[in-house]
mmCIF file with all atom_site columns, C-alpha atoms in Angstrom:
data_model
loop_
_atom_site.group_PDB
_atom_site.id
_atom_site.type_symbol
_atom_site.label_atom_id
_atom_site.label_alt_id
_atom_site.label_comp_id
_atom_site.label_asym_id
_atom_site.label_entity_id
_atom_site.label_seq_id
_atom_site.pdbx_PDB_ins_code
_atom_site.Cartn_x
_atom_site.Cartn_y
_atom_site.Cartn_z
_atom_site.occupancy
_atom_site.B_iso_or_equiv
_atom_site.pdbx_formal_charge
_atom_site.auth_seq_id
_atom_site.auth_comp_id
_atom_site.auth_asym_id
_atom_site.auth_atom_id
_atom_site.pdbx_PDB_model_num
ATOM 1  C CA . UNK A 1 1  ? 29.331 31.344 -20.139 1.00 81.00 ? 1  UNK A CA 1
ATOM 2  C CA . UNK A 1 2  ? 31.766 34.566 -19.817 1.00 76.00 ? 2  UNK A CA 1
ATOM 3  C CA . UNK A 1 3  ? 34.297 31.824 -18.812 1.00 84.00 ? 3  UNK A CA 1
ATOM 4  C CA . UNK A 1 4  ? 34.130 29.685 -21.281 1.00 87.00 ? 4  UNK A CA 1
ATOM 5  C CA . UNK A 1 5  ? 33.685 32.438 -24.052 1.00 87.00 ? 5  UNK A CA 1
ATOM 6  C CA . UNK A 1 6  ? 37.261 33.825 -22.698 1.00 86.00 ? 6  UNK A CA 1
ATOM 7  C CA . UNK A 1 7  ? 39.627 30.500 -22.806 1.00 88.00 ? 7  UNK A CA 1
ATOM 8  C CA . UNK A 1 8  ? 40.981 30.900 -25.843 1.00 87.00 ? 8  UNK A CA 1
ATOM 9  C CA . UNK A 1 9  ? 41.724 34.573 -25.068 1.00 85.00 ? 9  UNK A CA 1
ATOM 10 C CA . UNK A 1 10 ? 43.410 34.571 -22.148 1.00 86.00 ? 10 UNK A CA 1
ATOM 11 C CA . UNK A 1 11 ? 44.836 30.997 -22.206 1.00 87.00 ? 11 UNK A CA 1
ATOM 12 C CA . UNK A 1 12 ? 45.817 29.825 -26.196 1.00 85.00 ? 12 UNK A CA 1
ATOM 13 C CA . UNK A 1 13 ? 47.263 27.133 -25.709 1.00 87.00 ? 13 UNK A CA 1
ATOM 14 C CA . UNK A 1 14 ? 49.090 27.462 -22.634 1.00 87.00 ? 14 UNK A CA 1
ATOM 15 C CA . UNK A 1 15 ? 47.708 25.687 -19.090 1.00 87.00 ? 15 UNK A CA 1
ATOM 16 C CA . UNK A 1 16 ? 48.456 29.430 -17.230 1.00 87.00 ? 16 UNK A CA 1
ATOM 17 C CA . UNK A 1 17 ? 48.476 32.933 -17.604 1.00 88.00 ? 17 UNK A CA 1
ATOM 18 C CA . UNK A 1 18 ? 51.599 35.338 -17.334 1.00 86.00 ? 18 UNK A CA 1
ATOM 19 C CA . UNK A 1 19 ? 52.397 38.481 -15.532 1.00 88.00 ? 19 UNK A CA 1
ATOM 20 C CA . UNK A 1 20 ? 49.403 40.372 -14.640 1.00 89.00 ? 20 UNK A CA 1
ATOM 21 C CA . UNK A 1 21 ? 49.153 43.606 -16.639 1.00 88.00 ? 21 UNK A CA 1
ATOM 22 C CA . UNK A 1 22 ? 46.847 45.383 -18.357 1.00 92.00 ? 22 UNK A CA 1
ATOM 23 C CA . UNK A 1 23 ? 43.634 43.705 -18.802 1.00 92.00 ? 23 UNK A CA 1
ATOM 24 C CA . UNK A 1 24 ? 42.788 41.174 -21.121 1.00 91.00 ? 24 UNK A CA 1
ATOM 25 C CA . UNK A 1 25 ? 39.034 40.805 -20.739 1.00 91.00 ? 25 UNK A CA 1
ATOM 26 C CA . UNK A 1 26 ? 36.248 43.322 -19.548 1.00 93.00 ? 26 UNK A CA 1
ATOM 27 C CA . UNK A 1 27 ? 32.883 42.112 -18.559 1.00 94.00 ? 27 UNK A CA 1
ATOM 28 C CA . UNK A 1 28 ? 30.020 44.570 -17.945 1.00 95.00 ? 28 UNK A CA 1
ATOM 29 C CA . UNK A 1 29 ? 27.031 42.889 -15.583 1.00 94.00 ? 29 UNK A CA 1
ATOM 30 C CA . UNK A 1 30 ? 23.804 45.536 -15.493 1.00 95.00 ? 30 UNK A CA 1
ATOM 31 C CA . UNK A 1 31 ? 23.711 44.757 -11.207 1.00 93.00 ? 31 UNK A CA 1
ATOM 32 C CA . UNK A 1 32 ? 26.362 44.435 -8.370  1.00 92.00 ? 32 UNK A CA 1
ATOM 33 C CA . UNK A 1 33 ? 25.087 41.536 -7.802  1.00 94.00 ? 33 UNK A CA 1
ATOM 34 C CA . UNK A 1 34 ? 25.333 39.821 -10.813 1.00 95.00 ? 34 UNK A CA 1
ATOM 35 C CA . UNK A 1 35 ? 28.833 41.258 -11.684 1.00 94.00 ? 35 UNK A CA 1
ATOM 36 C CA . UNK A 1 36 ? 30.258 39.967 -7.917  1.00 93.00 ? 36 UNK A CA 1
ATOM 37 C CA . UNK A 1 37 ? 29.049 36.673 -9.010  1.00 95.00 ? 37 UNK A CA 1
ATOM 38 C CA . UNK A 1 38 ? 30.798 36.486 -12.279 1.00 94.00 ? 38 UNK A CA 1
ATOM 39 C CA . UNK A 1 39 ? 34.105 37.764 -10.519 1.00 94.00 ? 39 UNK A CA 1
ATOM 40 C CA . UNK A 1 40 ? 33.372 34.721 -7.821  1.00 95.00 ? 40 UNK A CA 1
ATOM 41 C CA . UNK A 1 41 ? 33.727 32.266 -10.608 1.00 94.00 ? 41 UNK A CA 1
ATOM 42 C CA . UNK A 1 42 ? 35.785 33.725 -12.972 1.00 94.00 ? 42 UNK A CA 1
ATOM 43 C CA . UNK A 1 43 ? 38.532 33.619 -10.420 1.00 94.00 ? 43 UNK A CA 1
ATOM 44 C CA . UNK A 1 44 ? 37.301 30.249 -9.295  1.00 94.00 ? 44 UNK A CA 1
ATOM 45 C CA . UNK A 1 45 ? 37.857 29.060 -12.879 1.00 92.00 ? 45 UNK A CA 1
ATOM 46 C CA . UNK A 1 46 ? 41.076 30.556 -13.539 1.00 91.00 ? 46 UNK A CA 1
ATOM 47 C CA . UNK A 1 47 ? 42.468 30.727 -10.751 1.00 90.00 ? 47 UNK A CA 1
ATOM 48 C CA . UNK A 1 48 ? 44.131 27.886 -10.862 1.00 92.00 ? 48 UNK A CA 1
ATOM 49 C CA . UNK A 1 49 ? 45.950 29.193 -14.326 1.00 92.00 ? 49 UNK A CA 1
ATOM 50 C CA . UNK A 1 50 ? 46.770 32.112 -11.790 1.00 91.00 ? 50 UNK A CA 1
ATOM 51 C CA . UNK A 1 51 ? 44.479 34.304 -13.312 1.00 92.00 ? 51 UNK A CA 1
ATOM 52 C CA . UNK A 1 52 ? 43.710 37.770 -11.622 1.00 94.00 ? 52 UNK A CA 1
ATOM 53 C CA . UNK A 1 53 ? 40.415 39.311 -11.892 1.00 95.00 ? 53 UNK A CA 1
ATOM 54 C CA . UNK A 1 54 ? 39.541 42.879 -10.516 1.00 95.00 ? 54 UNK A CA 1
ATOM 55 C CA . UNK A 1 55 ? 36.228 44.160 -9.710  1.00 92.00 ? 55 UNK A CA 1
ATOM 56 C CA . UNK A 1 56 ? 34.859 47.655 -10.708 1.00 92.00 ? 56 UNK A CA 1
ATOM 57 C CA . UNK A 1 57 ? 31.668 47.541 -9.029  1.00 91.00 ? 57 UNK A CA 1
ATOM 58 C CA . UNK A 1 58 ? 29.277 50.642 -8.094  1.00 85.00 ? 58 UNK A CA 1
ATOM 59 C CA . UNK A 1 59 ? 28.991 50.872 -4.039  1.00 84.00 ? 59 UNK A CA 1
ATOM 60 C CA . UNK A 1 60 ? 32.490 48.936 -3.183  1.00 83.00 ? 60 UNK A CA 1
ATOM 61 C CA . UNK A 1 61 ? 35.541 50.480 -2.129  1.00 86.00 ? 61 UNK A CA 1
ATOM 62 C CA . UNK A 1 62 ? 36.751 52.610 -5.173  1.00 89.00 ? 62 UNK A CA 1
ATOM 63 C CA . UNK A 1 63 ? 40.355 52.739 -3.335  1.00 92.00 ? 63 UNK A CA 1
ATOM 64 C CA . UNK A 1 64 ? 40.512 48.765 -2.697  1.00 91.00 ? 64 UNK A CA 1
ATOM 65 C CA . UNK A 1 65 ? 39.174 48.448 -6.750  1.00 91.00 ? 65 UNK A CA 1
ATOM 66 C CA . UNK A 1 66 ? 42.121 51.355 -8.099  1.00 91.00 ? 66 UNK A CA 1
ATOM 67 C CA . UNK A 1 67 ? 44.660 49.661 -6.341  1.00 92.00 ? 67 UNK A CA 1
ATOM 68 C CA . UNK A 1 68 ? 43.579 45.989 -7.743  1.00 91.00 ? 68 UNK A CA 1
ATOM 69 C CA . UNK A 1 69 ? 43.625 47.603 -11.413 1.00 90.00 ? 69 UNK A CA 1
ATOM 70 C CA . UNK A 1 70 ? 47.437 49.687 -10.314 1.00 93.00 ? 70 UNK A CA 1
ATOM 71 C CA . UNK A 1 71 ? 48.541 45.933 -9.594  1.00 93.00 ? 71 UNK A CA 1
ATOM 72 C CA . UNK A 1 72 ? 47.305 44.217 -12.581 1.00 93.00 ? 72 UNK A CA 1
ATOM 73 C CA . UNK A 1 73 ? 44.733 41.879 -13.354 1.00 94.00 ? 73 UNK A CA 1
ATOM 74 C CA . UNK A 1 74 ? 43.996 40.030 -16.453 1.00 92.00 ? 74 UNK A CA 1
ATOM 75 C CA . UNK A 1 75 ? 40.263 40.546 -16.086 1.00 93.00 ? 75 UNK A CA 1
ATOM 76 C CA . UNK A 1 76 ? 37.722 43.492 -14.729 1.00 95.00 ? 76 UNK A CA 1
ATOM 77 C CA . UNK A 1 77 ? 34.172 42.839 -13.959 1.00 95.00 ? 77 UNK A CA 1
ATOM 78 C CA . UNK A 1 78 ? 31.894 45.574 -13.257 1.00 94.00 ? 78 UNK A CA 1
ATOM 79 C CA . UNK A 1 79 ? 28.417 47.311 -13.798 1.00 93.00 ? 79 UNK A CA 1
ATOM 80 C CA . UNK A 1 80 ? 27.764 50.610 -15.710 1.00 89.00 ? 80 UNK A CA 1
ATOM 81 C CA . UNK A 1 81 ? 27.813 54.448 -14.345 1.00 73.00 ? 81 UNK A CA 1
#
């Protein structure tokens, strides 16, 4: 459902997504679980439009997740705290 909601955001009209910046969507999940499943098929569904999606999620590597949002991304997942 995040997926869908986000189409017309991040796509318009176009079939891909430019340079990867700042990000364009942020998606809170209340459990690590839950938000490492939405970043699984968020970048399953747009990754073909060459979409990057970074994860901010509680009990991960906070150096692997700074670098991911230094690079770019067009969308963050993670939980609270």
């Amino acid at each position: 459902a995040y997926g869908l909601a986000l189409a017309h955001t991040l796509l318009g009209t176009s079939d891909s997504l430019g340079a990867a910046g700042a990000p364009v969507a942020l998606i809170i999940a209340p459990t690590r679980e839950l938000a490492m499943q939405v970043q699984r098929e968020l970048t399953w569904l747009y990754g073909p439009a060459g979409a990057r999606v970074a994860g901010c999620i509680g009990g991960m590597d906070v150096r692997r997740e700074a670098r991911a949002l230094e690079d770019g991304c067009h969308i963050v997942v993670g939980t609270p705290g």
